[in-house]
Short mmCIF file of C-alpha atoms and ligand atoms in Angstrom, two decimals:
data_model
loop_
_atom_site.label_atom_id
_atom_site.label_comp_id
_atom_site.label_asym_id
_atom_site.label_seq_id
_atom_site.Cartn_x
_atom_site.Cartn_y
_atom_site.Cartn_z
CA MET A 1 -6.43 79.15 154.89
CA THR A 2 -5.93 77.20 151.68
CA LYS A 3 -5.22 78.76 148.36
CA LYS A 4 -6.18 77.17 145.02
CA GLU A 5 -5.78 78.42 141.48
CA PHE A 6 -8.32 77.83 138.76
CA PRO A 7 -6.87 78.41 135.24
CA PHE A 8 -9.37 80.22 133.01
CA SER A 9 -8.34 81.16 129.49
CA GLU A 10 -8.46 84.87 130.40
CA LYS A 11 -6.47 84.43 133.61
CA ALA A 12 -5.98 82.21 136.63
CA VAL A 13 -8.44 82.88 139.42
CA ALA A 14 -6.94 82.62 142.92
CA VAL A 15 -9.31 81.21 145.56
CA TYR A 16 -8.60 81.70 149.22
CA PHE A 17 -10.69 79.29 151.24
CA ASN A 18 -11.17 79.83 154.96
CA ALA A 19 -9.37 83.19 154.99
CA ALA A 20 -9.71 85.94 157.59
CA PHE A 21 -10.81 89.38 156.39
CA THR A 22 -7.59 90.98 157.63
CA PHE A 23 -5.69 88.85 155.10
CA LEU A 24 -7.20 90.98 152.34
CA ASP A 25 -4.46 93.58 152.96
CA SER A 26 -1.87 91.06 151.86
CA ILE A 27 -3.54 90.55 148.48
CA ILE A 28 -4.46 94.08 147.45
CA ASP A 29 -3.28 97.64 148.08
CA ARG A 30 -5.95 99.36 150.25
CA SER A 31 -5.14 102.84 148.88
CA ALA A 32 -5.87 101.73 145.31
CA SER A 33 -8.99 99.75 146.07
CA VAL A 34 -12.70 100.47 146.26
CA ILE A 35 -15.10 98.11 148.01
CA ILE A 36 -18.62 97.71 146.71
CA THR A 37 -21.07 96.31 149.20
CA ASP A 38 -24.73 96.52 150.10
CA ARG A 39 -26.43 98.40 152.96
CA ASN A 40 -27.06 95.26 155.09
CA ILE A 41 -23.43 94.09 154.96
CA PHE A 42 -22.15 97.63 155.47
CA ASN A 43 -24.31 98.13 158.57
CA LEU A 44 -23.34 94.77 160.06
CA TYR A 45 -19.64 95.01 159.36
CA GLN A 46 -18.86 98.74 159.36
CA GLN A 47 -15.73 98.24 161.48
CA LYS A 48 -14.17 95.92 158.89
CA PHE A 49 -14.56 98.63 156.23
CA THR A 50 -12.82 101.33 158.24
CA GLY A 51 -9.91 102.67 156.17
CA TRP A 52 -11.36 101.23 152.92
CA ARG A 53 -12.99 103.45 150.33
CA THR A 54 -16.51 101.92 150.13
CA VAL A 55 -19.45 102.40 147.81
CA VAL A 56 -22.68 101.21 149.48
CA ILE A 57 -25.56 100.16 147.28
CA PRO A 58 -29.14 99.39 148.45
CA SER A 59 -29.80 95.72 149.33
CA GLY A 60 -32.01 93.44 147.27
CA GLU A 61 -32.67 92.03 143.86
CA GLU A 62 -34.92 94.94 142.91
CA HIS A 63 -31.78 97.09 142.85
CA LYS A 64 -29.94 94.73 140.45
CA GLN A 65 -30.69 97.14 137.66
CA GLN A 66 -28.74 99.45 135.37
CA SER A 67 -29.62 102.43 137.59
CA THR A 68 -27.42 101.01 140.40
CA ILE A 69 -24.54 100.60 137.95
CA ASP A 70 -24.97 104.32 137.01
CA PHE A 71 -24.91 105.20 140.69
CA ILE A 72 -21.67 103.21 141.24
CA ILE A 73 -20.04 104.79 138.20
CA GLN A 74 -20.93 108.22 139.61
CA GLN A 75 -19.37 107.25 142.95
CA LEU A 76 -16.22 105.90 141.27
CA ILE A 77 -15.88 109.23 139.41
CA GLU A 78 -16.21 111.10 142.67
CA LEU A 79 -13.59 108.87 144.30
CA GLU A 80 -11.31 109.59 141.26
CA ALA A 81 -11.05 105.87 140.55
CA ASP A 82 -8.72 105.26 137.58
CA ARG A 83 -7.53 102.27 135.55
CA ASN A 84 -5.37 101.06 138.42
CA THR A 85 -8.23 101.00 140.85
CA PHE A 86 -9.09 97.56 142.17
CA ILE A 87 -12.78 96.74 142.87
CA VAL A 88 -13.77 94.32 145.64
CA GLY A 89 -17.40 93.16 145.69
CA ILE A 90 -18.35 92.06 149.24
CA GLY A 91 -21.81 90.56 149.63
CA GLY A 92 -24.32 88.15 148.21
CA GLY A 93 -24.94 87.33 144.54
CA VAL A 94 -26.62 90.65 143.89
CA VAL A 95 -23.46 92.52 144.99
CA THR A 96 -21.01 90.22 143.18
CA ASP A 97 -23.09 90.37 139.94
CA ILE A 98 -23.28 94.19 140.14
CA ALA A 99 -19.68 94.79 141.29
CA GLY A 100 -18.26 92.55 138.58
CA TYR A 101 -20.32 94.26 135.91
CA ALA A 102 -19.48 97.76 137.13
CA ALA A 103 -15.81 96.76 137.24
CA GLY A 104 -16.10 95.41 133.70
CA VAL A 105 -17.48 98.60 132.16
CA TYR A 106 -15.86 101.45 134.17
CA MET A 107 -13.03 102.78 132.05
CA ARG A 108 -13.50 99.67 129.86
CA GLY A 109 -12.55 97.34 132.69
CA LEU A 110 -10.88 97.41 136.08
CA LYS A 111 -9.51 94.41 137.95
CA PHE A 112 -11.76 93.02 140.61
CA GLY A 113 -12.17 90.35 143.27
CA PHE A 114 -15.03 89.03 145.36
CA ILE A 115 -15.72 88.19 148.96
CA PRO A 116 -19.00 86.25 148.81
CA THR A 117 -20.97 86.50 152.05
CA THR A 118 -24.05 84.31 151.33
CA ILE A 119 -24.03 80.52 150.80
CA LEU A 120 -25.48 81.15 147.36
CA ALA A 121 -22.72 83.55 146.31
CA MET A 122 -20.06 81.27 147.81
CA VAL A 123 -21.12 78.14 145.90
CA ASP A 124 -22.53 79.73 142.82
CA ALA A 125 -22.92 83.46 142.00
CA ALA A 126 -19.33 84.55 142.60
CA ILE A 127 -17.92 81.73 140.48
CA GLY A 128 -17.70 81.66 136.70
CA GLY A 129 -17.28 85.24 135.64
CA LYS A 130 -20.92 85.98 134.65
CA ASN A 131 -21.74 89.41 135.92
CA GLY A 132 -24.70 91.65 135.13
CA VAL A 133 -28.02 93.10 135.99
CA ASP A 134 -31.72 92.50 135.32
CA ALA A 135 -33.66 94.57 132.85
CA GLY A 136 -37.03 95.18 134.49
CA ILE A 137 -38.45 91.74 135.17
CA TYR A 138 -35.96 89.99 132.83
CA LYS A 139 -33.31 88.33 134.97
CA ASN A 140 -29.66 88.86 134.08
CA LEU A 141 -30.48 90.15 130.63
CA VAL A 142 -27.56 92.56 130.50
CA GLY A 143 -23.95 91.84 131.38
CA LEU A 144 -20.64 90.32 130.54
CA ILE A 145 -18.37 87.32 131.18
CA ARG A 146 -15.15 88.37 132.87
CA GLN A 147 -13.19 86.57 135.54
CA PRO A 148 -12.26 88.11 138.93
CA GLU A 149 -8.62 88.10 140.11
CA PHE A 150 -9.60 86.32 143.24
CA LEU A 151 -12.36 84.87 145.40
CA PHE A 152 -11.92 85.14 149.14
CA TYR A 153 -13.94 82.95 151.52
CA ASP A 154 -14.23 84.32 155.09
CA TYR A 155 -16.85 81.98 156.62
CA SER A 156 -17.30 84.27 159.66
CA PHE A 157 -19.69 86.34 157.53
CA LEU A 158 -22.10 83.42 157.68
CA GLU A 159 -22.66 84.09 161.40
CA THR A 160 -25.07 86.91 160.53
CA LEU A 161 -26.67 85.29 157.46
CA PRO A 162 -30.43 84.98 158.10
CA ARG A 163 -31.82 81.44 157.99
CA GLU A 164 -33.89 82.14 154.88
CA GLU A 165 -30.70 83.07 153.04
CA TRP A 166 -29.17 79.70 154.06
CA VAL A 167 -32.24 78.08 152.63
CA ASN A 168 -31.74 80.00 149.32
CA GLY A 169 -28.14 78.82 149.06
CA PHE A 170 -29.10 75.23 149.60
CA ALA A 171 -31.30 75.31 146.50
CA GLU A 172 -28.06 75.68 144.45
CA ILE A 173 -26.32 73.00 146.53
CA ILE A 174 -29.18 70.59 145.89
CA LYS A 175 -29.00 71.52 142.22
CA HIS A 176 -25.29 70.66 142.11
CA ALA A 177 -25.97 67.31 143.78
CA CYS A 178 -28.78 66.49 141.34
CA ILE A 179 -26.81 67.25 138.21
CA LYS A 180 -23.33 66.10 139.24
CA ASP A 181 -22.87 64.27 142.48
CA GLU A 182 -24.92 61.43 143.90
CA VAL A 183 -22.66 61.11 146.95
CA LEU A 184 -23.28 64.79 147.75
CA PHE A 185 -27.02 64.19 147.32
CA GLU A 186 -26.84 61.32 149.88
CA ALA A 187 -24.93 63.58 152.27
CA LEU A 188 -27.71 66.14 151.97
CA GLU A 189 -30.24 63.42 152.72
CA SER A 190 -28.45 62.37 155.83
CA HIS A 191 -27.63 65.85 157.28
CA SER A 192 -29.96 68.79 157.94
CA LEU A 193 -29.90 72.58 157.55
CA ASP A 194 -29.42 72.92 161.29
CA SER A 195 -26.41 70.67 161.38
CA TYR A 196 -24.79 72.69 158.58
CA MET A 197 -25.62 75.96 160.30
CA LYS A 198 -24.18 74.82 163.59
CA ASP A 199 -20.99 73.05 162.47
CA LYS A 200 -18.38 75.38 160.91
CA ASP A 201 -16.23 72.57 159.57
CA LEU A 202 -19.18 70.81 158.01
CA ILE A 203 -20.36 73.97 156.21
CA ALA A 204 -16.78 74.87 155.17
CA ALA A 205 -16.34 71.40 153.61
CA LEU A 206 -19.74 71.64 151.88
CA VAL A 207 -19.00 75.10 150.49
CA GLU A 208 -15.59 73.99 149.19
CA LYS A 209 -17.09 70.81 147.61
CA ASN A 210 -19.76 72.87 145.86
CA ALA A 211 -17.46 75.68 144.76
CA GLY A 212 -15.30 72.89 143.30
CA ILE A 213 -18.27 71.43 141.38
CA LYS A 214 -19.09 74.88 139.91
CA PHE A 215 -15.46 75.65 139.05
CA ALA A 216 -15.02 72.23 137.37
CA VAL A 217 -18.19 72.64 135.22
CA VAL A 218 -17.36 76.25 134.27
CA LEU A 219 -13.72 75.48 133.54
CA GLY A 220 -14.75 72.62 131.26
CA ASP A 221 -17.02 74.97 129.27
CA GLU A 222 -16.10 78.59 129.90
CA PHE A 223 -18.31 80.10 127.21
CA GLU A 224 -21.36 77.87 127.78
CA THR A 225 -21.38 75.84 124.64
CA GLY A 226 -22.27 72.55 126.33
CA GLU A 227 -21.80 71.17 129.84
CA ARG A 228 -22.16 74.52 131.62
CA LYS A 229 -25.75 74.62 130.48
CA LEU A 230 -26.37 71.89 133.13
CA LEU A 231 -26.01 74.60 135.76
CA ASN A 232 -29.22 76.05 134.46
CA PHE A 233 -31.09 73.08 136.00
CA GLY A 234 -34.16 74.58 137.69
CA HIS A 235 -33.26 78.06 136.48
CA THR A 236 -35.20 78.35 133.15
CA TYR A 237 -38.56 78.13 134.86
CA GLY A 238 -37.14 79.58 138.07
CA HIS A 239 -36.08 82.82 136.39
CA ALA A 240 -39.42 83.11 134.65
CA ILE A 241 -41.26 83.18 137.98
CA GLU A 242 -38.68 84.85 140.25
CA ASN A 243 -39.34 88.48 139.58
CA VAL A 244 -43.02 88.21 138.63
CA TYR A 245 -43.92 86.51 141.92
CA HIS A 246 -41.19 88.33 143.94
CA LEU A 247 -39.71 85.05 145.04
CA PRO A 248 -36.34 84.58 146.73
CA HIS A 249 -33.91 83.17 144.19
CA GLY A 250 -33.57 79.81 145.95
CA HIS A 251 -37.36 79.40 146.14
CA ALA A 252 -37.67 80.12 142.42
CA VAL A 253 -34.90 77.61 141.67
CA SER A 254 -36.58 75.01 143.87
CA LEU A 255 -39.87 75.41 142.01
CA GLY A 256 -37.87 75.31 138.79
CA ILE A 257 -36.28 72.03 139.88
CA VAL A 258 -39.72 70.60 140.61
CA LYS A 259 -40.97 71.67 137.18
CA ALA A 260 -37.85 70.04 135.63
CA LEU A 261 -38.46 66.86 137.57
CA LYS A 262 -41.99 66.65 136.23
CA ILE A 263 -40.94 67.31 132.66
CA SER A 264 -38.09 64.75 133.17
CA GLY A 265 -40.68 62.17 134.21
CA GLU A 266 -42.85 63.08 131.23
CA ILE A 267 -40.32 63.06 128.40
CA ASN A 268 -37.10 61.52 129.84
CA ASN A 269 -38.31 58.49 131.78
CA PHE A 270 -37.02 59.86 135.08
CA SER A 271 -38.37 57.66 137.80
CA SER A 272 -41.04 58.87 140.13
CA THR A 273 -39.21 57.33 143.14
CA GLU A 274 -36.07 59.37 142.36
CA SER A 275 -38.24 62.43 141.78
CA LYS A 276 -39.74 61.97 145.22
CA ARG A 277 -36.24 61.76 146.78
CA VAL A 278 -35.35 65.11 145.24
CA MET A 279 -38.61 66.72 146.37
CA ASP A 280 -38.05 65.33 149.85
CA VAL A 281 -34.59 66.88 150.04
CA LEU A 282 -35.95 70.24 148.83
CA GLN A 283 -38.56 70.22 151.59
CA LYS A 284 -36.02 68.98 154.13
CA TYR A 285 -34.07 72.18 153.47
CA SER A 286 -37.30 74.28 153.81
CA LEU A 287 -37.62 74.94 150.06
CA PRO A 288 -41.07 75.16 148.38
CA VAL A 289 -42.27 72.46 145.98
CA ASN A 290 -45.46 74.08 144.70
CA LEU A 291 -46.90 77.47 143.78
CA GLN A 292 -49.98 78.48 141.88
CA VAL A 293 -48.89 80.50 138.85
CA ASP A 294 -50.51 82.00 135.80
CA SER A 295 -48.95 79.58 133.34
CA GLN A 296 -49.76 81.78 130.32
CA SER A 297 -47.67 84.69 131.62
CA VAL A 298 -44.92 82.39 132.84
CA PHE A 299 -44.72 80.85 129.39
CA SER A 300 -44.50 84.28 127.71
CA ILE A 301 -41.55 85.16 129.96
CA LEU A 302 -39.92 81.80 129.34
CA LYS A 303 -39.88 82.65 125.62
CA MET A 304 -37.53 85.51 126.43
CA ASP A 305 -35.03 83.22 128.14
CA LYS A 306 -31.44 83.63 126.98
CA LYS A 307 -31.13 79.82 126.41
CA ARG A 308 -33.79 80.01 123.67
CA SER A 309 -33.32 79.91 119.91
CA LYS A 310 -36.02 80.76 117.45
CA ASN A 311 -38.47 77.88 117.99
CA GLU A 312 -36.97 75.92 120.85
CA ILE A 313 -35.25 76.14 124.19
CA ASN A 314 -32.55 74.09 125.87
CA TYR A 315 -34.01 72.53 128.98
CA ILE A 316 -32.07 70.65 131.61
CA LEU A 317 -33.66 67.36 132.65
CA MET A 318 -32.76 64.60 135.07
CA ASP A 319 -31.51 61.25 133.90
CA LYS A 320 -30.81 59.92 137.35
CA ILE A 321 -29.70 61.50 140.63
CA GLY A 322 -26.23 62.87 140.02
CA LYS A 323 -26.71 63.04 136.24
CA ALA A 324 -28.59 65.64 134.17
CA VAL A 325 -28.95 66.01 130.41
CA ILE A 326 -29.59 68.89 128.00
CA ARG A 327 -32.69 68.48 125.85
CA SER A 328 -33.99 70.82 123.21
CA ILE A 329 -37.72 71.28 123.58
CA SER A 330 -39.90 73.08 121.03
CA PHE A 331 -41.91 76.00 122.29
CA THR A 332 -45.05 74.21 121.20
CA GLN A 333 -44.29 71.21 123.38
CA LEU A 334 -43.07 73.39 126.27
CA GLU A 335 -46.15 75.50 126.20
CA LYS A 336 -48.23 72.29 126.51
CA LEU A 337 -46.04 71.02 129.36
CA ILE A 338 -46.21 74.34 131.29
CA LYS A 339 -49.94 74.89 130.71
CA GLU A 340 -50.94 71.31 131.57
CA ASN A 341 -49.33 72.04 134.92
CA ILE A 342 -48.01 68.45 135.04
N1 NAD B 1 -23.43 85.31 138.23
C1 NAD B 1 -23.91 84.09 138.39
O1 NAD B 1 -23.34 83.11 137.83
C2 NAD B 1 -25.03 83.86 139.38
C3 NAD B 1 -25.33 82.57 139.76
C4 NAD B 1 -26.37 82.38 140.69
C5 NAD B 1 -27.06 83.45 141.18
N2 NAD B 1 -26.73 84.73 140.78
C6 NAD B 1 -27.45 85.89 141.25
O2 NAD B 1 -27.29 85.95 142.65
C7 NAD B 1 -28.36 86.71 143.15
C8 NAD B 1 -28.84 86.09 144.44
O3 NAD B 1 -27.76 86.13 145.35
P1 NAD B 1 -27.99 86.09 146.94
O4 NAD B 1 -29.02 85.08 147.25
O5 NAD B 1 -26.67 86.00 147.61
O6 NAD B 1 -28.77 87.45 147.16
P2 NAD B 1 -28.36 88.85 147.84
O7 NAD B 1 -27.06 89.34 147.39
O8 NAD B 1 -29.55 89.71 147.64
O9 NAD B 1 -28.23 88.50 149.41
C9 NAD B 1 -29.40 88.11 150.09
C10 NAD B 1 -29.62 88.99 151.34
O10 NAD B 1 -28.70 88.68 152.34
C11 NAD B 1 -28.03 89.81 152.78
N3 NAD B 1 -26.70 89.33 153.18
C12 NAD B 1 -25.65 88.93 152.38
N4 NAD B 1 -24.67 88.43 153.12
C13 NAD B 1 -25.06 88.55 154.40
C14 NAD B 1 -24.45 88.18 155.64
N5 NAD B 1 -23.27 87.55 155.65
N6 NAD B 1 -25.09 88.44 156.79
C15 NAD B 1 -26.33 89.00 156.75
N7 NAD B 1 -26.98 89.36 155.66
C16 NAD B 1 -26.34 89.10 154.49
C17 NAD B 1 -28.09 90.79 151.62
O11 NAD B 1 -27.95 92.09 152.07
C18 NAD B 1 -29.47 90.49 151.06
O12 NAD B 1 -30.42 91.14 151.77
C19 NAD B 1 -29.46 86.75 142.09
O13 NAD B 1 -29.50 88.05 141.56
C20 NAD B 1 -28.97 85.81 141.06
O14 NAD B 1 -29.35 86.09 139.80
C21 NAD B 1 -25.73 84.89 139.86
#
């Protein structure tokens, strides 16, 4: 196990890489803790939770709604949770987003930590302090920014992660490579999903590399005034189609990346050869690169994006592989770009 500390303004976040679940007892007091997890994780790992007070929520993005927060609050009341109760969110990004938000609002805020169990949560969702829920079809519309006390990486959880969830996680890894790290991009070109799924050391190194990228970007811009916006690469369009077309998050991001590549070619001179390299990597990791959508309804959802201002939206485009830029695009221009289906 290796421990690293990441110094946020609110507090330092301790990160335990390659830790075994049993080590959790050395970090927090079991009797004063409540675990929040989802039904799938609970069923798979029931033995691990023996002796821990546990709130089990239904699995899936469709439950990332305020009603699940109300359910958790009710359970915390029944468990007589108080201000000294520590919340541990164990699961994918849905669980960490929900658990962090519930911990943030119950009694005006309890301390919390995360054990991410999907690739996506390990490299992305659990890092950065953004927690919240969707409001109907609008992704992550409600929530808060609050850092956990710790992140705890027990890679043995990945043994049960279904292949399609590995694929989802790789959308964020490819995103990181595109916006920040050409060497990482080349590594993704030379390896394959199977090699990462089979080789524990390889995936551990990849997760740590990617967690490091996310931590570095977020630490450089905690409140998203600049650089952190780069992490939205593929997400503006991705979020607009995710819930309407019931897509897995990674698929939505992949299609969002493809849309951003096309817009980058159109208005930022991004080369078509580089664009093809990115599309090839997406496909290599079993991610989709096209989907028929109703562009009018997608555009009307895009207009509700949190990154918008009155008449324009910040869109993340590619400059070259390993470097992305933030461009402000007017809604008039964006509408044209989306509807032309470039
Ligand atoms: N807060 C942020 O900064 C941030 C960033 C990126 C994504 N997100 C959010 O993350 C969510 C997506 O996260 P996700 O892809 O992890 O989804 P998820 O939490 O729904 O997990 C995917 C599925 O895998 C199951 N699962 C999780 N771990 C498992 C394991 N080890 N073994 C077997 N099954 C397992 C879950 O029960 C679920 O069915 C989205 O809601 C997205 O908005 C948040």
